[in-house]
Amino acid sequence: MSASLVIANLDVYYGQIHALRGVSIEVEKGRVTTLLGANGAGKTTLLRTISGLLSPRGGSIRLDGEELVGREPHEIVRRGVSQSPEGRQVFPGLSVKENLDLGAYTRSDKVGIKADFDHVLTLWPRLGERLAQRAGTLSGGEQQMLAIARAMMARPKVLLLDEPSLGLAPVIVAGIFETIKAINDGGTTVLLVEQNAHLALKVAHMGYVLETGAIQKCAPAAELLADPSIREAYLGG
Amino acid sequence: MTLFLQQLINGLSLGAIYALIALGYTMVYGTLQLINFAHSEVFMMGAFAAFLFAGAMGWGDGAGVGAAAAVALVAMGSCAILGMTIERIAYRPMRKSTRLNMLITAIGVSIFLQNLALRLWGTNLTFPDLIAKTNWEIAGVNVASNSVMVLGVTLVLMIGLTWLIEKTKIGLAMRAVSHSRETAALMGIPVDRTISFTFALGSALAGAGAFLFLLGAPKVDPQMGAMPGLKAFVAAVLGGIGSVPGAVVGALVLGLCETFVSGYVSSTWRDAVAFCVLIVILLYKPSGLFGKHIVEKV
Ligand SMILES: Nc1ncnc2c1ncn2[C@@H]1O[C@H](COP(=O)(O)OP(=O)(O)OP(=O)(O)O)[C@@H](O)[C@H]1O
Ligand SMILES: [Mg+2]
């Protein structure tokens, strides 16, 4: 199985704070890779660095062999990495339709955009019923769906998801994980950041554990699910 | 009644010019949260561009509508280029700095441009009456051709601007960037280019405003931007700075207040109106008439 996104020896700082310490991760093509870690471990920092919002001090991020470090965020989207950011970050004053249109900003293939638009609406019919509604008036769960749907509108090779379960009711979370699985079955590679380790490991093939900016463990998801130390730290014993 | 209608037309055409300037303040504020004090000077430079271009073409009094249109387009284009240049050279390097530092930079640019114009071109130049002025008597009300032109051009520009912001891809990008530069970047929007475009657009509108202003007050001077710029700024605050429709409504209200006060009270109070409005709005509704109240669920 070939790797789609290869992150090697990544070092990221916030001023003096060393937020990522030599992080290396391989996101395999066509699979779901999950990154687990407690609050403040550096998960969001990693995703923001991949998307080009933060510049690493060292290391490399390659997409199908091509270096992404040093590129502008919009160039990275164009090359095939899109993100549903932490806290969803929908554009509250814009309509659901406009939010989805923005997801496809880098594209100009009208037919393909329309097909993907129809596709995300079959995944999330509730968004289809609310196209003209301002995104800020959606429920938290609907906003999360919109954030993922919007990222899908870029037709990414690799989809980055930052804690899609954050602050949502268990039923909604279950639905969101089902769609993550459906998206992956459709061929999209996924890097999923989560604190909900149980659900994340069930949907993922590979798992990484990040602790205070460094990778502590890397193993197939099934193995991590059975790992006593992981059970204790992230699965509530 | 006749006086009232007369003042109404005067007030609207004054407000229209304020609106064209106010839009630049509000759009730049919406994207960068910067009060672009150099915007008054972009307006002034637009007037100089119009003056210099008309002079270079040898166009004087009565040169005609075609010449006037060409001069207006040159003023708009020059302002667009100037606005983008100011953003690129002065504001972009400061973007990660504090808002106070950006404000000081803007004031610096403003002083620089005033002195540049003074140095290069001098003061108190007379702009030609490119289009012969006429007055129409409609139902006892005296309608100046200038006012009609100001209102007509402004209306066309407003419709164009609304279409651009609401219906085009770049307009959607501008709205996204003004919500959040970071999230816009995650959508694949080239944020720097979008900000640059916002400056170009706001500055071009100020250029159109400068041309229309000269139709009624044909003096070109390095200081000429100060008062209209300040009034337009008040209009933008009145409407709710950051809001595009707010800037237009605020400007029309301010233009009407000014003409009615000078018509019915005393013309010496004319300039005081704007500042009274500013004080009142800051005291009672600092977010302005159309201030943003976004429903956000977290
Ligand atoms: N802008 C910033 N400036 C300084 N330090 C920061 C900044 N953003 C994050 N940090 C620090 O970097 C570390 C990693 O933060 P990050 O947001 O990546 O964690 P996380 O794993 O996503 O946590 P959470 O699960 O709470 O979202 C934390 O110690 C945090 O305090
Ligand atoms: Mg985080």
Coordinates of C-alpha atoms and ligand atoms in Angstrom, one line a residue:
Chain A
M1 CA 0.0 0.0 0.0
S2 CA 1.6 3.3 -1.0
A3 CA 1.5 6.4 1.1
S4 CA -0.3 9.5 -0.1
L5 CA 0.9 12.0 2.5
V6 CA 4.3 11.5 4.0
I7 CA 5.2 13.7 6.9
A8 CA 8.8 13.5 8.1
N9 CA 10.6 14.9 11.1
L10 CA 8.3 17.9 11.4
D11 CA 9.3 20.6 13.9
V12 CA 6.9 23.4 14.6
Y13 CA 7.3 26.2 17.1
Y14 CA 5.0 28.9 18.5
G15 CA 7.7 31.4 19.4
Q16 CA 9.7 29.5 22.0
I17 CA 7.2 26.7 22.4
H18 CA 8.2 23.6 20.6
A19 CA 4.8 22.3 19.6
L20 CA 5.7 19.5 17.3
R21 CA 8.9 17.6 17.8
G22 CA 10.2 15.6 14.9
V23 CA 6.7 14.2 14.0
S24 CA 6.7 11.6 11.2
I25 CA 3.4 10.2 9.9
E26 CA 2.4 8.2 6.8
V27 CA -1.1 8.5 5.6
E28 CA -1.8 5.6 3.3
K29 CA -3.7 6.1 0.1
G30 CA -7.3 5.1 0.2
R31 CA -7.3 4.6 3.9
V32 CA -8.3 6.3 7.1
T33 CA -5.4 7.2 9.4
T34 CA -6.2 8.6 12.8
L35 CA -4.2 10.7 15.1
L36 CA -5.1 10.5 18.7
G37 CA -3.9 12.7 21.6
A38 CA -5.0 14.6 24.6
N39 CA -5.8 18.3 24.8
G40 CA -2.8 20.3 23.8
A41 CA -0.9 17.4 22.3
G42 CA -0.4 19.3 19.0
K43 CA -3.0 17.7 16.8
T44 CA -4.5 20.9 15.4
T45 CA -1.0 22.3 15.0
L46 CA -0.1 19.4 12.8
L47 CA -3.2 19.8 10.6
R48 CA -2.7 23.6 10.3
T49 CA 0.9 23.0 9.3
I50 CA -0.2 20.5 6.6
S51 CA -2.6 23.1 5.2
G52 CA 0.1 25.7 5.2
L53 CA -1.3 28.0 7.9
L54 CA 1.8 27.4 10.0
S55 CA 5.4 27.1 8.7
P56 CA 7.5 24.4 10.2
R57 CA 11.0 25.1 11.2
G58 CA 12.1 21.8 9.9
G59 CA 10.9 18.6 8.2
S60 CA 8.9 17.8 5.1
I61 CA 5.3 17.2 4.1
R62 CA 5.0 15.4 0.8
L63 CA 1.8 14.7 -1.2
D64 CA 2.4 11.9 -3.7
G65 CA 6.1 12.8 -3.6
E66 CA 5.6 16.6 -4.0
E67 CA 6.8 18.9 -1.2
L68 CA 4.0 21.0 0.4
V69 CA 6.2 22.9 2.9
G70 CA 6.7 26.5 1.8
R71 CA 3.5 26.6 -0.3
E72 CA 0.6 28.9 0.3
P73 CA -2.5 27.5 1.8
H74 CA -4.5 28.0 -1.4
E75 CA -1.9 26.1 -3.4
I76 CA -2.1 23.2 -1.0
V77 CA -5.9 23.0 -1.5
R78 CA -5.3 23.1 -5.2
R79 CA -2.9 20.2 -5.0
G80 CA -5.5 18.1 -3.3
V81 CA -5.5 18.5 0.5
S82 CA -8.6 20.1 2.1
Q83 CA -9.6 20.4 5.7
S84 CA -12.6 20.6 8.0
P85 CA -11.0 22.7 10.7
E86 CA -11.4 22.4 14.5
G87 CA -14.6 24.1 15.6
R88 CA -16.1 23.7 12.1
Q89 CA -15.5 27.4 11.1
V90 CA -18.4 27.6 8.7
F91 CA -18.9 31.1 7.3
P92 CA -21.9 32.1 9.6
G93 CA -23.2 35.0 7.5
L94 CA -23.1 33.1 4.2
S95 CA -25.7 30.6 3.1
V96 CA -25.2 26.8 3.2
K97 CA -25.0 26.9 -0.6
E98 CA -22.4 29.6 -0.6
N99 CA -20.3 27.7 2.0
L100 CA -20.4 24.7 -0.3
D101 CA -19.5 26.9 -3.4
L102 CA -16.5 28.2 -1.4
G103 CA -15.4 24.6 -0.8
A104 CA -15.1 24.2 -4.6
Y105 CA -13.3 27.6 -5.0
T106 CA -10.2 26.1 -6.6
R107 CA -12.1 24.2 -9.2
S108 CA -13.5 25.3 -12.6
D109 CA -15.0 22.0 -13.9
K110 CA -18.6 22.9 -13.7
V111 CA -19.9 19.4 -14.4
G112 CA -17.6 17.8 -11.8
I113 CA -18.6 20.5 -9.2
K114 CA -22.3 19.8 -9.9
A115 CA -21.8 16.1 -9.5
D116 CA -19.9 16.5 -6.2
F117 CA -22.6 19.0 -5.0
D118 CA -25.3 16.3 -5.7
H119 CA -23.1 13.7 -4.0
V120 CA -22.6 15.6 -0.8
L121 CA -26.4 16.3 -0.6
T122 CA -27.1 12.6 -0.9
L123 CA -24.6 12.1 2.0
W124 CA -26.2 14.9 4.0
P125 CA -29.8 15.4 2.9
R126 CA -30.4 17.9 5.8
L127 CA -28.0 20.3 4.1
G128 CA -30.0 20.1 0.9
E129 CA -33.1 21.2 2.8
R130 CA -31.3 24.2 4.1
L131 CA -29.3 25.5 1.1
A132 CA -30.6 29.1 1.4
Q133 CA -30.3 29.2 5.2
R134 CA -27.4 31.2 6.8
A135 CA -24.8 28.7 8.1
G136 CA -24.7 30.5 11.4
T137 CA -28.2 29.4 12.2
L138 CA -27.5 25.7 11.7
S139 CA -27.3 23.4 14.7
G140 CA -23.8 22.3 15.8
G141 CA -24.2 18.9 14.1
E142 CA -25.4 20.4 10.9
Q143 CA -22.5 22.9 11.0
Q144 CA -20.1 19.9 11.3
M145 CA -21.7 18.2 8.4
L146 CA -21.4 21.4 6.4
A147 CA -17.8 21.8 7.3
I148 CA -17.0 18.2 6.1
A149 CA -19.2 18.6 3.0
R150 CA -17.5 21.9 2.2
A151 CA -14.1 20.3 2.4
M152 CA -15.3 17.4 0.1
M153 CA -16.4 20.0 -2.5
A154 CA -12.7 20.5 -3.2
R155 CA -12.6 16.9 -4.3
P156 CA -9.5 16.3 -2.2
K157 CA -7.0 13.5 -2.5
V158 CA -6.5 13.7 1.2
L159 CA -9.2 15.0 3.6
L160 CA -8.1 16.4 6.9
L161 CA -10.7 16.2 9.7
D162 CA -10.0 18.0 13.0
E163 CA -12.2 16.6 15.8
P164 CA -15.4 16.2 14.0
S165 CA -17.1 14.8 17.1
L166 CA -16.3 17.8 19.3
G167 CA -19.2 18.9 21.4
L168 CA -21.8 16.8 19.6
A169 CA -24.4 14.3 20.9
P170 CA -23.5 10.6 20.6
V171 CA -26.2 9.9 17.9
I172 CA -24.9 12.8 15.8
V173 CA -21.4 11.6 16.3
A174 CA -22.3 8.1 15.2
G175 CA -23.8 9.5 12.0
I176 CA -20.7 11.6 11.3
F177 CA -18.5 8.6 11.7
E178 CA -20.7 6.6 9.3
T179 CA -20.3 9.3 6.7
I180 CA -16.5 9.4 7.2
K181 CA -16.5 5.7 6.4
A182 CA -18.7 6.3 3.3
I183 CA -16.3 9.1 2.2
N184 CA -13.4 6.7 2.5
D185 CA -15.3 3.9 0.8
G186 CA -15.7 6.4 -2.1
G187 CA -11.9 6.5 -2.4
T188 CA -10.9 9.6 -0.5
T189 CA -7.9 9.2 1.8
V190 CA -8.6 10.6 5.3
L191 CA -6.5 11.9 8.1
L192 CA -8.7 12.0 11.2
V193 CA -7.8 13.8 14.4
E194 CA -9.8 12.7 17.3
Q195 CA -10.1 12.6 21.1
N196 CA -12.9 10.1 20.8
A197 CA -10.4 7.2 20.4
H198 CA -12.9 4.4 20.4
L199 CA -14.9 5.5 17.4
A200 CA -11.8 6.8 15.6
L201 CA -9.9 3.5 15.9
K202 CA -13.0 1.6 14.7
V203 CA -13.2 3.6 11.5
A204 CA -9.4 3.8 10.9
H205 CA -6.9 1.4 9.5
M206 CA -3.8 2.9 11.1
G207 CA -3.5 4.9 14.3
Y208 CA -0.9 7.3 15.7
V209 CA -0.7 8.6 19.2
L210 CA 0.7 12.1 19.8
E211 CA 1.8 13.2 23.2
T212 CA 3.2 16.7 24.0
G213 CA 4.2 17.2 20.4
A214 CA 5.9 13.8 19.7
I215 CA 4.6 10.5 18.2
Q216 CA 4.5 7.9 21.0
K217 CA 2.9 5.0 19.1
C218 CA 2.0 3.9 15.6
A219 CA 0.2 0.7 14.9
P220 CA -2.8 -0.8 13.0
A221 CA -6.0 0.5 14.5
A222 CA -7.1 -2.9 15.7
E223 CA -3.9 -3.3 17.6
L224 CA -4.2 0.0 19.3
L225 CA -7.8 -0.8 20.3
A226 CA -6.5 -3.9 22.1
D227 CA -3.5 -2.1 23.6
P228 CA -3.8 -1.9 27.4
S229 CA -1.9 1.4 27.7
I230 CA -4.1 3.0 25.0
R231 CA -7.2 1.6 26.7
E232 CA -6.2 3.1 29.9
A233 CA -5.2 6.5 28.5
Y234 CA -7.8 7.1 25.8
L235 CA -10.6 4.6 26.1
G236 CA -11.5 5.0 29.7
G237 CA -9.8 1.8 30.9
Chain B
M1 CA -42.4 72.0 -0.9
T2 CA -40.3 73.2 -3.8
L3 CA -37.5 74.0 -1.5
F4 CA -37.9 70.6 0.2
L5 CA -37.6 68.8 -3.2
Q6 CA -34.7 71.0 -4.2
Q7 CA -32.8 70.1 -1.0
L8 CA -33.7 66.5 -1.3
I9 CA -32.0 66.3 -4.7
N10 CA -29.0 68.2 -3.5
G11 CA -28.8 66.1 -0.4
L12 CA -29.0 62.8 -2.3
S13 CA -26.3 63.8 -4.8
L14 CA -24.0 65.0 -2.0
G15 CA -24.7 61.7 -0.2
A16 CA -24.0 59.7 -3.4
I17 CA -20.5 61.1 -3.5
Y18 CA -20.0 60.3 0.2
A19 CA -21.3 56.8 -0.5
L20 CA -18.7 56.2 -3.2
I21 CA -15.9 57.2 -0.8
A22 CA -17.5 55.5 2.2
L23 CA -17.6 52.1 0.4
G24 CA -13.8 52.0 0.2
Y25 CA -13.5 52.7 4.0
T26 CA -16.0 50.0 4.8
M27 CA -14.7 47.3 2.4
V28 CA -11.2 47.7 3.6
Y29 CA -12.3 47.8 7.2
G30 CA -14.4 44.6 6.6
T31 CA -11.4 42.7 5.4
L32 CA -8.5 44.1 7.4
Q33 CA -10.2 45.8 10.4
L34 CA -8.1 48.8 9.3
I35 CA -9.4 52.4 9.1
N36 CA -7.6 53.3 5.9
F37 CA -6.9 57.0 6.6
A38 CA -5.1 57.2 3.3
H39 CA -8.4 56.7 1.5
S40 CA -9.1 60.5 1.5
E41 CA -5.8 60.9 -0.3
V42 CA -6.7 58.2 -2.9
F43 CA -9.8 60.4 -3.6
M44 CA -7.6 63.5 -3.9
M45 CA -5.2 61.7 -6.2
G46 CA -8.2 60.6 -8.3
A47 CA -9.0 64.3 -8.8
F48 CA -5.4 65.0 -9.8
A49 CA -5.5 62.1 -12.2
A50 CA -8.7 63.5 -13.8
F51 CA -7.2 67.0 -14.0
L52 CA -3.9 65.9 -15.4
F53 CA -5.4 63.5 -17.9
A54 CA -7.9 66.1 -19.2
G55 CA -5.0 68.6 -19.4
A56 CA -2.8 66.1 -21.3
M57 CA -5.6 65.5 -23.8
G58 CA -6.2 69.2 -24.2
W59 CA -9.8 68.9 -23.0
G60 CA -11.3 72.0 -21.6
D61 CA -14.8 73.5 -21.0
G62 CA -17.5 71.7 -23.0
A63 CA -15.3 68.9 -24.2
G64 CA -18.3 66.6 -24.1
V65 CA -19.7 63.5 -22.5
G66 CA -17.2 61.1 -24.2
A67 CA -14.3 63.1 -22.9
A68 CA -15.9 63.2 -19.4
A69 CA -16.4 59.4 -19.4
A70 CA -12.8 58.8 -20.4
V71 CA -11.6 61.2 -17.7
A72 CA -13.7 59.3 -15.2
L73 CA -12.4 56.0 -16.2
V74 CA -8.8 57.2 -16.0
A75 CA -9.5 58.6 -12.5
M76 CA -11.0 55.2 -11.4
G77 CA -8.1 53.2 -12.9
S78 CA -5.4 55.4 -11.4
C79 CA -7.0 55.1 -8.0
A80 CA -7.3 51.4 -8.3
I81 CA -3.6 51.1 -9.1
L82 CA -2.7 53.5 -6.3
G83 CA -4.9 51.6 -3.8
M84 CA -3.3 48.3 -4.7
T85 CA 0.1 49.8 -4.5
I86 CA -0.5 51.3 -1.0
E87 CA -1.8 48.0 0.2
R88 CA 1.2 46.1 -1.2
I89 CA 3.9 48.4 0.0
A90 CA 2.6 49.9 3.2
Y91 CA -0.1 47.6 4.7
R92 CA 0.8 44.1 3.7
P93 CA 4.2 44.1 5.6
M94 CA 2.3 45.4 8.6
R95 CA -0.5 42.8 8.5
K96 CA 0.8 40.7 11.4
S97 CA 1.4 43.8 13.4
T98 CA -1.0 45.5 15.8
R99 CA -4.0 47.5 14.6
L100 CA -2.5 50.6 16.1
N101 CA 0.7 50.2 14.1
M102 CA -1.4 49.8 10.9
L103 CA -3.4 52.9 11.8
I104 CA -0.2 54.9 12.2
T105 CA 1.0 53.5 8.8
A106 CA -2.2 54.7 7.2
I107 CA -1.8 58.2 8.6
G108 CA 1.8 58.2 7.4
V109 CA 0.7 57.2 3.9
S110 CA -1.9 59.9 4.0
I111 CA 0.6 62.6 4.9
F112 CA 3.0 61.3 2.3
L113 CA 0.5 61.5 -0.5
Q114 CA -0.7 65.0 0.4
N115 CA 2.9 66.3 0.3
L116 CA 3.7 64.4 -2.9
A117 CA 0.8 66.0 -4.7
L118 CA 1.8 69.4 -3.3
R119 CA 5.3 69.0 -4.4
L120 CA 4.5 67.7 -7.9
W121 CA 1.4 69.7 -8.9
G122 CA 0.7 72.5 -6.5
T123 CA -2.5 73.8 -5.1
N124 CA -5.9 75.2 -6.1
L125 CA -6.0 74.2 -9.7
T126 CA -9.2 74.6 -11.7
F127 CA -10.9 71.6 -13.3
P128 CA -12.6 72.4 -16.6
D129 CA -16.4 72.1 -17.1
L130 CA -16.1 69.1 -19.4
I131 CA -19.8 68.9 -19.9
A132 CA -21.8 72.2 -20.3
K133 CA -24.0 72.6 -17.3
T134 CA -27.7 73.0 -17.7
N135 CA -30.6 73.3 -15.4
W136 CA -34.0 71.7 -15.9
E137 CA -37.2 73.1 -14.5
I138 CA -39.3 70.1 -13.5
A139 CA -42.6 71.0 -11.7
G140 CA -41.1 74.2 -10.4
V141 CA -38.0 72.4 -9.0
N142 CA -34.7 73.3 -10.4
V143 CA -32.7 70.2 -11.3
A144 CA -29.1 70.6 -12.2
S145 CA -27.7 68.3 -14.9
N146 CA -24.8 67.7 -12.5
S147 CA -27.0 66.2 -9.8
V148 CA -28.6 64.0 -12.4
M149 CA -25.2 62.8 -13.6
V150 CA -24.0 62.2 -10.0
L151 CA -27.1 60.2 -9.1
G152 CA -27.1 58.3 -12.4
V153 CA -23.5 57.3 -12.3
T154 CA -23.6 56.4 -8.6
L155 CA -26.7 54.2 -9.2
V156 CA -25.0 52.3 -12.0
L157 CA -21.9 51.8 -9.9
M158 CA -24.0 50.6 -6.9
I159 CA -25.8 48.1 -9.1
G160 CA -22.5 46.9 -10.5
L161 CA -21.0 46.6 -7.1
T162 CA -23.9 44.7 -5.7
W163 CA -23.8 42.3 -8.6
L164 CA -20.0 41.8 -8.1
I165 CA -20.3 41.1 -4.4
E166 CA -23.4 39.0 -4.5
K167 CA -23.1 37.0 -7.7
T168 CA -19.5 36.6 -8.7
K169 CA -16.8 34.2 -7.5
I170 CA -14.4 37.0 -6.6
G171 CA -17.3 38.7 -4.6
L172 CA -17.9 35.5 -2.7
A173 CA -14.2 35.3 -2.0
M174 CA -14.2 38.9 -0.7
R175 CA -17.1 38.0 1.7
A176 CA -15.3 34.9 2.8
V177 CA -12.1 36.8 3.5
S178 CA -13.9 39.4 5.5
H179 CA -15.4 36.7 7.7
S180 CA -12.1 34.9 8.3
R181 CA -8.9 35.2 6.4
E182 CA -7.7 31.8 7.7
T183 CA -10.8 29.8 6.8
A184 CA -10.9 31.5 3.4
A185 CA -7.3 30.3 2.9
L186 CA -8.5 26.8 3.8
M187 CA -11.0 27.0 1.0
G188 CA -8.2 27.6 -1.5
I189 CA -8.9 31.3 -1.8
P190 CA -5.7 33.3 -2.6
V191 CA -6.2 35.7 0.3
D192 CA -3.5 38.3 -0.7
R193 CA -4.9 38.6 -4.2
T194 CA -8.4 39.0 -2.8
I195 CA -7.4 41.8 -0.4
S196 CA -5.6 43.5 -3.3
F197 CA -8.7 43.3 -5.3
T198 CA -10.7 44.8 -2.5
F199 CA -8.4 47.8 -2.3
A200 CA -8.6 48.2 -6.1
L201 CA -12.4 48.2 -6.0
G202 CA -12.8 50.6 -3.1
S203 CA -10.2 52.9 -4.6
A204 CA -11.8 52.9 -8.0
L205 CA -15.1 53.9 -6.5
A206 CA -13.3 56.8 -4.7
G207 CA -11.9 57.8 -8.1
A208 CA -15.4 57.9 -9.5
G209 CA -16.4 59.9 -6.5
A210 CA -13.6 62.4 -7.1
F211 CA -14.6 62.9 -10.7
L212 CA -18.2 63.5 -9.7
F213 CA -17.2 65.8 -6.9
L214 CA -15.2 67.9 -9.4
L215 CA -18.4 68.4 -11.5
G216 CA -19.9 70.5 -8.6
A217 CA -16.7 71.9 -7.0
P218 CA -14.1 72.2 -9.7
K219 CA -11.0 72.8 -7.6
V220 CA -8.2 70.3 -7.4
D221 CA -6.0 70.6 -4.3
P222 CA -3.8 68.3 -2.2
Q223 CA -6.0 69.1 0.8
M224 CA -9.3 68.5 -1.0
G225 CA -9.6 64.9 0.2
A226 CA -9.6 65.7 3.9
M227 CA -13.2 67.0 4.4
P228 CA -15.1 64.6 2.0
G229 CA -12.9 61.8 3.3
L230 CA -13.8 62.5 6.9
K231 CA -17.5 62.9 6.1
A232 CA -17.5 59.6 4.2
F233 CA -15.8 58.0 7.2
V234 CA -18.5 59.3 9.4
A235 CA -21.0 57.9 6.9
A236 CA -19.4 54.5 7.1
V237 CA -19.5 54.5 10.9
L238 CA -23.1 55.7 10.8
G239 CA -24.0 52.8 8.6
G240 CA -22.0 50.3 10.6
I241 CA -18.4 50.1 9.4
G242 CA -17.8 46.9 7.5
S243 CA -21.3 46.9 6.1
V244 CA -21.7 47.7 2.4
P245 CA -25.4 48.6 2.3
G246 CA -24.7 50.5 5.6
A247 CA -22.1 52.7 4.0
V248 CA -24.6 53.7 1.2
V249 CA -27.5 54.4 3.6
G250 CA -25.2 56.2 6.1
A251 CA -23.8 58.4 3.3
L252 CA -27.3 59.3 2.0
V253 CA -28.5 60.1 5.4
L254 CA -25.5 62.3 6.1
G255 CA -25.8 64.1 2.8
L256 CA -29.5 64.8 3.4
C257 CA -28.8 66.0 7.0
E258 CA -26.1 68.3 5.7
T259 CA -28.2 69.9 3.0
F260 CA -31.3 70.2 5.1
V261 CA -29.4 71.8 8.0
S262 CA -27.7 74.2 5.7
G263 CA -31.0 74.9 3.8
Y264 CA -33.3 75.3 6.8
V265 CA -31.0 76.3 9.6
S266 CA -27.8 77.9 8.5
S267 CA -25.0 76.9 6.1
T268 CA -22.4 77.6 8.8
W269 CA -23.7 74.5 10.6
R270 CA -23.1 72.4 7.5
D271 CA -19.8 70.8 8.5
A272 CA -20.8 70.5 12.2
V273 CA -23.6 68.1 11.2
A274 CA -21.3 65.3 10.4
F275 CA -19.5 65.5 13.7
C276 CA -22.7 65.8 15.7
V277 CA -23.8 62.6 13.9
L278 CA -20.5 60.9 14.7
I279 CA -20.8 61.8 18.4
V280 CA -24.4 60.7 18.7
I281 CA -23.8 57.4 16.9
L282 CA -20.7 56.6 19.0
L283 CA -22.6 57.3 22.1
Y284 CA -25.9 55.5 21.3
K285 CA -25.2 52.9 18.7
P286 CA -21.4 52.4 18.1
S287 CA -22.1 49.4 15.8
G288 CA -24.0 51.7 13.4
L289 CA -27.3 51.3 11.7
F290 CA -26.4 48.1 10.0
G291 CA -23.8 46.9 12.5
K292 CA -23.1 43.2 12.3
H293 CA -25.0 40.9 14.6
I294 CA -24.0 37.4 13.4
V295 CA -25.7 34.5 14.9
E296 CA -23.0 32.0 15.7
K297 CA -23.4 28.6 17.3
V298 CA -20.4 27.0 18.8
Ligands
LIG1 N1 -1.2 30.3 18.6 C1 -0.6 29.7 19.6 N2 0.4 30.3 20.2 C2 1.1 29.7 21.2 N3 0.9 28.4 21.6 C3 0.0 27.7 20.9 C4 -0.8 28.3 19.9 N4 -1.7 27.4 19.4 C5 -1.4 26.3 20.1 N5 -0.5 26.5 21.0 C6 0.1 25.5 22.0 O1 0.6 24.4 21.2 C7 0.2 23.2 21.8 C8 -0.6 22.3 20.9 O2 -1.8 22.9 20.6 P1 -2.9 22.2 19.6 O3 -4.0 23.2 19.5 O4 -2.2 21.8 18.4 O5 -3.4 21.0 20.5 P2 -4.5 19.9 20.1 O6 -3.8 18.6 20.2 O7 -5.2 20.2 18.9 O8 -5.4 20.1 21.4 P3 -7.0 20.0 21.5 O9 -7.4 18.6 21.6 O10 -7.4 20.7 22.7 O11 -7.6 20.6 20.2 C9 -0.6 23.5 23.1 O12 0.3 23.5 24.2 C10 -1.0 24.9 22.8 O13 -1.1 25.7 24.0
MG2 MG -7.1 20.7 18.4

